[in-house]
Amino acid sequence: MIYKILKNRLDEHNIEIKEIIENISLENERNISIFAYTSQMDGIGNRMSDLDVYVIAETIPTDEKRFSRYNDCKSRIDKINGLVIDVEYWKMETICKMIESRSYIRDVSKMKVLCRLLKGDIILGENIGTQLKEKIKILEINKTVAEYFQGMASQEYDDASKMFGGGNYFSAINCARKSLDYIIAAYSAKEGISILNLKWIPQILLNNEGFGDKNILKIYYNMHY
């Protein structure tokens, strides 16, 4: 189902959904689902942001010249009317194993895929896509992301303390800022917005006005800057 955010993003470049689908290499059109994600769906991003497309099928492209291997998927970058489209091809079997084995825990790239499949719009294969979304919903992936970032925040804070104690003040500041961003990322995930790309952390907090607590927003800026 196509919602307003995705439609507006495509309208900016005068693109229709069918153009994206027609541009995707499909070796087997049965048992396939295609998801489209844009960072605006999480309240971040801008007109320069890419469109991420996830093709979930029984088979993935085998042409090594046209497609790059990335982790457990094949990928390629397309461009339509100025919009950069990052397409990833995943086997349904691989996604299901990832979910069942919980191998996504502490794996940022896998958590990102699951979060984007859950958030993204299904542009082809509604039934299969909906079933996959239901499987991901059960995982409570936002909780997993929050726990991951909490752990990272603790590690960086510990490093910051040791660096400060040893007189390495610039390194201490760097670690402390990372710790601060990680804990805000955890906070955002607990509030339902799981972003695995830390560059957007300040924007998430600003756009959501501290998720109802403006004092947190004020403290963040004072501590970070």
JSON list of N, CA, C and O in Angstrom, two decimals, residues 42-43 188 193 203-213 217:
[
{"chain": "A", "resi": 42, "resn": "ASP", "atom": "N", "xyz": [10.46, 8.34, 8.76]},
{"chain": "A", "resi": 42, "resn": "ASP", "atom": "CA", "xyz": [10.86, 8.44, 10.17]},
{"chain": "A", "resi": 42, "resn": "ASP", "atom": "C", "xyz": [11.02, 9.89, 10.60]},
{"chain": "A", "resi": 42, "resn": "ASP", "atom": "O", "xyz": [11.60, 10.17, 11.65]},
{"chain": "A", "resi": 43, "resn": "GLY", "atom": "N", "xyz": [10.53, 10.80, 9.76]},
{"chain": "A", "resi": 43, "resn": "GLY", "atom": "CA", "xyz": [10.57, 12.21, 10.13]},
{"chain": "A", "resi": 43, "resn": "GLY", "atom": "C", "xyz": [11.93, 12.86, 9.96]},
{"chain": "A", "resi": 43, "resn": "GLY", "atom": "O", "xyz": [12.21, 13.90, 10.57]},
{"chain": "A", "resi": 188, "resn": "SER", "atom": "N", "xyz": [15.25, 7.26, 21.36]},
{"chain": "A", "resi": 188, "resn": "SER", "atom": "CA", "xyz": [14.38, 7.39, 20.19]},
{"chain": "A", "resi": 188, "resn": "SER", "atom": "C", "xyz": [13.75, 6.04, 19.83]},
{"chain": "A", "resi": 188, "resn": "SER", "atom": "O", "xyz": [12.57, 5.97, 19.48]},
{"chain": "A", "resi": 193, "resn": "ILE", "atom": "N", "xyz": [11.05, 5.18, 17.13]},
{"chain": "A", "resi": 193, "resn": "ILE", "atom": "CA", "xyz": [11.80, 5.59, 15.93]},
{"chain": "A", "resi": 193, "resn": "ILE", "atom": "C", "xyz": [13.21, 5.02, 16.02]},
{"chain": "A", "resi": 193, "resn": "ILE", "atom": "O", "xyz": [14.06, 5.54, 16.74]},
{"chain": "A", "resi": 203, "resn": "GLN", "atom": "N", "xyz": [18.54, 15.48, 14.68]},
{"chain": "A", "resi": 203, "resn": "GLN", "atom": "CA", "xyz": [17.33, 15.88, 13.95]},
{"chain": "A", "resi": 203, "resn": "GLN", "atom": "C", "xyz": [16.09, 15.19, 14.48]},
{"chain": "A", "resi": 203, "resn": "GLN", "atom": "O", "xyz": [15.01, 15.78, 14.56]},
{"chain": "A", "resi": 204, "resn": "ILE", "atom": "N", "xyz": [16.23, 13.92, 14.85]},
{"chain": "A", "resi": 204, "resn": "ILE", "atom": "CA", "xyz": [15.10, 13.18, 15.42]},
{"chain": "A", "resi": 204, "resn": "ILE", "atom": "C", "xyz": [14.64, 13.84, 16.70]},
{"chain": "A", "resi": 204, "resn": "ILE", "atom": "O", "xyz": [13.45, 14.06, 16.93]},
{"chain": "A", "resi": 205, "resn": "LEU", "atom": "N", "xyz": [15.60, 14.16, 17.55]},
{"chain": "A", "resi": 205, "resn": "LEU", "atom": "CA", "xyz": [15.27, 14.76, 18.83]},
{"chain": "A", "resi": 205, "resn": "LEU", "atom": "C", "xyz": [14.63, 16.13, 18.64]},
{"chain": "A", "resi": 205, "resn": "LEU", "atom": "O", "xyz": [13.67, 16.49, 19.33]},
{"chain": "A", "resi": 206, "resn": "LEU", "atom": "N", "xyz": [15.15, 16.90, 17.69]},
{"chain": "A", "resi": 206, "resn": "LEU", "atom": "CA", "xyz": [14.63, 18.24, 17.42]},
{"chain": "A", "resi": 206, "resn": "LEU", "atom": "C", "xyz": [13.22, 18.17, 16.83]},
{"chain": "A", "resi": 206, "resn": "LEU", "atom": "O", "xyz": [12.31, 18.87, 17.29]},
{"chain": "A", "resi": 207, "resn": "ASN", "atom": "N", "xyz": [13.04, 17.32, 15.82]},
{"chain": "A", "resi": 207, "resn": "ASN", "atom": "CA", "xyz": [11.74, 17.22, 15.15]},
{"chain": "A", "resi": 207, "resn": "ASN", "atom": "C", "xyz": [10.64, 16.76, 16.10]},
{"chain": "A", "resi": 207, "resn": "ASN", "atom": "O", "xyz": [9.48, 17.16, 15.95]},
{"chain": "A", "resi": 208, "resn": "ASN", "atom": "N", "xyz": [11.00, 15.93, 17.07]},
{"chain": "A", "resi": 208, "resn": "ASN", "atom": "CA", "xyz": [10.00, 15.40, 18.00]},
{"chain": "A", "resi": 208, "resn": "ASN", "atom": "C", "xyz": [9.98, 16.16, 19.33]},
{"chain": "A", "resi": 208, "resn": "ASN", "atom": "O", "xyz": [9.32, 15.75, 20.27]},
{"chain": "A", "resi": 209, "resn": "GLU", "atom": "N", "xyz": [10.74, 17.29, 19.35]},
{"chain": "A", "resi": 209, "resn": "GLU", "atom": "CA", "xyz": [10.78, 18.16, 20.54]},
{"chain": "A", "resi": 209, "resn": "GLU", "atom": "C", "xyz": [11.03, 17.35, 21.80]},
{"chain": "A", "resi": 209, "resn": "GLU", "atom": "O", "xyz": [10.34, 17.50, 22.82]},
{"chain": "A", "resi": 210, "resn": "GLY", "atom": "N", "xyz": [12.06, 16.49, 21.72]},
{"chain": "A", "resi": 210, "resn": "GLY", "atom": "CA", "xyz": [12.42, 15.70, 22.90]},
{"chain": "A", "resi": 210, "resn": "GLY", "atom": "C", "xyz": [11.39, 14.66, 23.26]},
{"chain": "A", "resi": 210, "resn": "GLY", "atom": "O", "xyz": [11.35, 14.19, 24.39]},
{"chain": "A", "resi": 211, "resn": "PHE", "atom": "N", "xyz": [10.54, 14.30, 22.29]},
{"chain": "A", "resi": 211, "resn": "PHE", "atom": "CA", "xyz": [9.45, 13.34, 22.51]},
{"chain": "A", "resi": 211, "resn": "PHE", "atom": "C", "xyz": [8.59, 13.77, 23.70]},
{"chain": "A", "resi": 211, "resn": "PHE", "atom": "O", "xyz": [8.23, 12.97, 24.57]},
{"chain": "A", "resi": 212, "resn": "GLY", "atom": "N", "xyz": [8.28, 15.06, 23.70]},
{"chain": "A", "resi": 212, "resn": "GLY", "atom": "CA", "xyz": [7.40, 15.59, 24.75]},
{"chain": "A", "resi": 212, "resn": "GLY", "atom": "C", "xyz": [8.12, 16.14, 25.95]},
{"chain": "A", "resi": 212, "resn": "GLY", "atom": "O", "xyz": [7.49, 16.68, 26.86]},
{"chain": "A", "resi": 213, "resn": "ASP", "atom": "N", "xyz": [9.45, 16.01, 25.98]},
{"chain": "A", "resi": 213, "resn": "ASP", "atom": "CA", "xyz": [10.23, 16.52, 27.11]},
{"chain": "A", "resi": 213, "resn": "ASP", "atom": "C", "xyz": [11.28, 17.49, 26.59]},
{"chain": "A", "resi": 213, "resn": "ASP", "atom": "O", "xyz": [12.39, 17.11, 26.22]},
{"chain": "A", "resi": 217, "resn": "LEU", "atom": "N", "xyz": [15.78, 17.82, 25.39]},
{"chain": "A", "resi": 217, "resn": "LEU", "atom": "CA", "xyz": [16.35, 18.45, 24.20]},
{"chain": "A", "resi": 217, "resn": "LEU", "atom": "C", "xyz": [17.37, 19.52, 24.60]},
{"chain": "A", "resi": 217, "resn": "LEU", "atom": "O", "xyz": [18.47, 19.60, 24.04]}
]
